[in-house]
Amino acid sequence: MAKLTLDGLKAKLTPAKMTAAELLLEREYAPKGEKSTYESIAGELGIGIRTLYEWRKEPAFVQYMAAISDTKLDSYRSLADAQLVRLIQGTSNNGMAAIKALELFYKINGKLVDKREVVTHEQSLADTLDVDKVKADIERLRQSM
């Protein structure tokens, strides 16, 4: 299933569903003691809480919430970049550059890539298993008992 554009998602949702998605997203971004309840969101929309839960299962609703969340998150990009620079410079970490910040910087810029190699050496069963040697070992073990 192809991902719809924001306009495509809006076309699949009613205004009430779009408002519900926005209110639910606000709830998720709110500080711990300030989160709205599902009951209050449903009441604000004039729907039952069960309806709200059912809407949350619809693919277009979920995708719409993700799209508006991405937009909100994108608005913090410059703040995150500035904090990363402060961590690299050490101005945000007691004068010490943060190694994890440096690692993240290089990963973002494609200069550091996690790379693992698995090397296998193929040997035939005949190379690893000498039947006559195994028989001799078994016989030797029997005699030592």
C-alpha positions as a printed NumPy array, in Angstrom:
array([[  0.   ,   0.   ,   0.   ],
       [  1.482,   3.333,  -1.077],
       [  1.816,   6.069,   1.476],
       [ -0.594,   8.925,   0.915],
       [  0.366,  12.588,   0.926],
       [ -0.946,  14.807,   3.696],
       [ -3.63 ,  16.142,   1.336],
       [ -4.531,  12.563,   0.375],
       [ -4.886,  11.623,   4.014],
       [ -7.031,  14.684,   4.735],
       [ -9.317,  13.667,   1.879],
       [ -9.895,  10.289,   3.554],
       [-10.741,  11.75 ,   6.975],
       [-13.65 ,  13.76 ,   8.282],
       [-12.946,  17.102,   9.963],
       [-13.801,  15.474,  13.318],
       [-11.221,  12.726,  12.755],
       [ -8.542,  15.26 ,  11.81 ],
       [ -9.312,  17.266,  14.953],
       [ -9.226,  14.075,  17.025],
       [ -5.804,  13.174,  15.605],
       [ -4.495,  16.663,  16.385],
       [ -5.872,  16.563,  19.946],
       [ -4.422,  13.108,  20.541],
       [ -1.062,  14.298,  19.273],
       [ -1.207,  17.351,  21.568],
       [ -1.895,  14.909,  24.397],
       [  1.226,  12.915,  23.554],
       [  3.421,  16.032,  23.42 ],
       [  2.021,  17.508,  26.653],
       [  4.08 ,  17.383,  29.866],
       [  3.248,  14.519,  32.211],
       [  0.789,  16.302,  34.517],
       [ -0.942,  18.197,  31.712],
       [ -2.088,  15.382,  29.421],
       [ -5.735,  15.415,  28.386],
       [ -7.683,  12.233,  29.011],
       [ -9.286,  10.239,  26.227],
       [-12.605,  10.946,  27.897],
       [-12.083,  14.718,  27.709],
       [-10.955,  14.533,  24.065],
       [-13.991,  12.426,  23.147],
       [-16.232,  14.856,  25.037],
       [-14.698,  17.838,  23.245],
       [-15.457,  16.157,  19.91 ],
       [-18.96 ,  15.121,  20.964],
       [-18.253,  11.414,  20.412],
       [-18.006,   8.381,  22.633],
       [-14.653,   7.151,  23.857],
       [-15.199,   3.84 ,  22.032],
       [-15.513,   5.779,  18.76 ],
       [-12.223,   7.523,  19.496],
       [-10.52 ,   4.156,  20.092],
       [-11.982,   2.782,  16.849],
       [-10.722,   5.78 ,  14.876],
       [ -7.218,   5.161,  16.26 ],
       [ -7.21 ,   1.772,  14.502],
       [ -7.924,   3.183,  11.029],
       [ -4.832,   3.225,   8.778],
       [ -5.567,   6.7  ,   7.349],
       [ -6.033,   8.093,  10.874],
       [ -2.756,   6.546,  12.07 ],
       [ -0.902,   7.823,   8.997],
       [ -2.379,  11.302,   9.461],
       [ -1.231,  11.371,  13.092],
       [  2.249,  10.261,  12.004],
       [  2.377,  12.946,   9.299],
       [  1.44 ,  15.774,  11.647],
       [  3.823,  14.407,  14.276],
       [  6.634,  14.419,  11.687],
       [  5.834,  18.038,  10.883],
       [  5.943,  18.974,  14.568],
       [  9.194,  17.1  ,  15.057],
       [ 10.732,  18.775,  11.985],
       [ 10.114,  22.141,  13.634],
       [ 12.653,  21.134,  16.316],
       [ 15.39 ,  20.258,  13.826],
       [ 17.341,  23.5  ,  14.264],
       [ 17.119,  23.204,  18.053],
       [ 18.412,  19.617,  17.924],
       [ 21.209,  20.609,  15.549],
       [ 22.224,  23.487,  17.822],
       [ 22.309,  21.184,  20.859],
       [ 24.403,  18.68 ,  18.92 ],
       [ 26.907,  21.417,  18.08 ],
       [ 27.053,  22.495,  21.749],
       [ 27.72 ,  18.902,  22.782],
       [ 30.482,  18.588,  20.188],
       [ 32.055,  21.875,  21.289],
       [ 31.822,  20.905,  24.941],
       [ 29.906,  24.063,  25.861],
       [ 26.991,  21.96 ,  27.083],
       [ 28.93 ,  19.233,  28.853],
       [ 31.263,  20.788,  31.454],
       [ 33.768,  21.75 ,  28.783],
       [ 34.112,  18.206,  27.489],
       [ 33.08 ,  17.151,  24.018],
       [ 30.542,  14.35 ,  24.144],
       [ 31.833,  11.305,  22.282],
       [ 28.293,  10.122,  21.496],
       [ 27.556,  13.529,  19.946],
       [ 30.63 ,  13.232,  17.765],
       [ 29.6  ,   9.733,  16.747],
       [ 26.088,  10.944,  15.884],
       [ 27.482,  13.863,  13.884],
       [ 29.607,  11.559,  11.742],
       [ 26.747,   9.08 ,  11.285],
       [ 24.383,  11.856,  10.163],
       [ 26.965,  12.992,   7.639],
       [ 27.614,   9.479,   6.352],
       [ 31.23 ,   9.431,   7.498],
       [ 30.709,   6.69 ,  10.065],
       [ 28.908,   3.524,   9.14 ],
       [ 28.345,   0.485,  11.304],
       [ 29.908,  -2.287,   9.297],
       [ 30.169,  -5.932,  10.166],
       [ 31.577,  -8.66 ,   8.002],
       [ 30.818, -12.306,   8.312],
       [ 33.433, -14.541,   6.774],
       [ 32.72 , -18.182,   6.261],
       [ 35.135, -20.864,   5.227],
       [ 33.424, -23.636,   3.422],
       [ 34.802, -27.087,   3.87 ],
       [ 33.295, -30.241,   2.637],
       [ 32.171, -32.779,   5.174],
       [ 34.822, -35.141,   3.857],
       [ 37.547, -32.592,   4.703],
       [ 36.399, -32.24 ,   8.308],
       [ 35.4  , -35.824,   8.995],
       [ 37.881, -38.65 ,   8.524],
       [ 35.884, -41.812,   9.167],
       [ 38.941, -43.994,   9.768],
       [ 40.32 , -41.501,  12.304],
       [ 36.967, -41.374,  14.134],
       [ 36.87 , -45.203,  14.285],
       [ 40.388, -45.283,  15.658],
       [ 39.521, -42.666,  18.305],
       [ 36.441, -44.645,  19.36 ],
       [ 38.462, -47.837,  19.653],
       [ 41.15 , -46.065,  21.687],
       [ 38.494, -44.677,  24.072],
       [ 36.934, -48.131,  24.5  ],
       [ 40.266, -49.637,  25.401],
       [ 40.992, -46.983,  27.993],
       [ 37.785, -47.721,  29.95 ]])
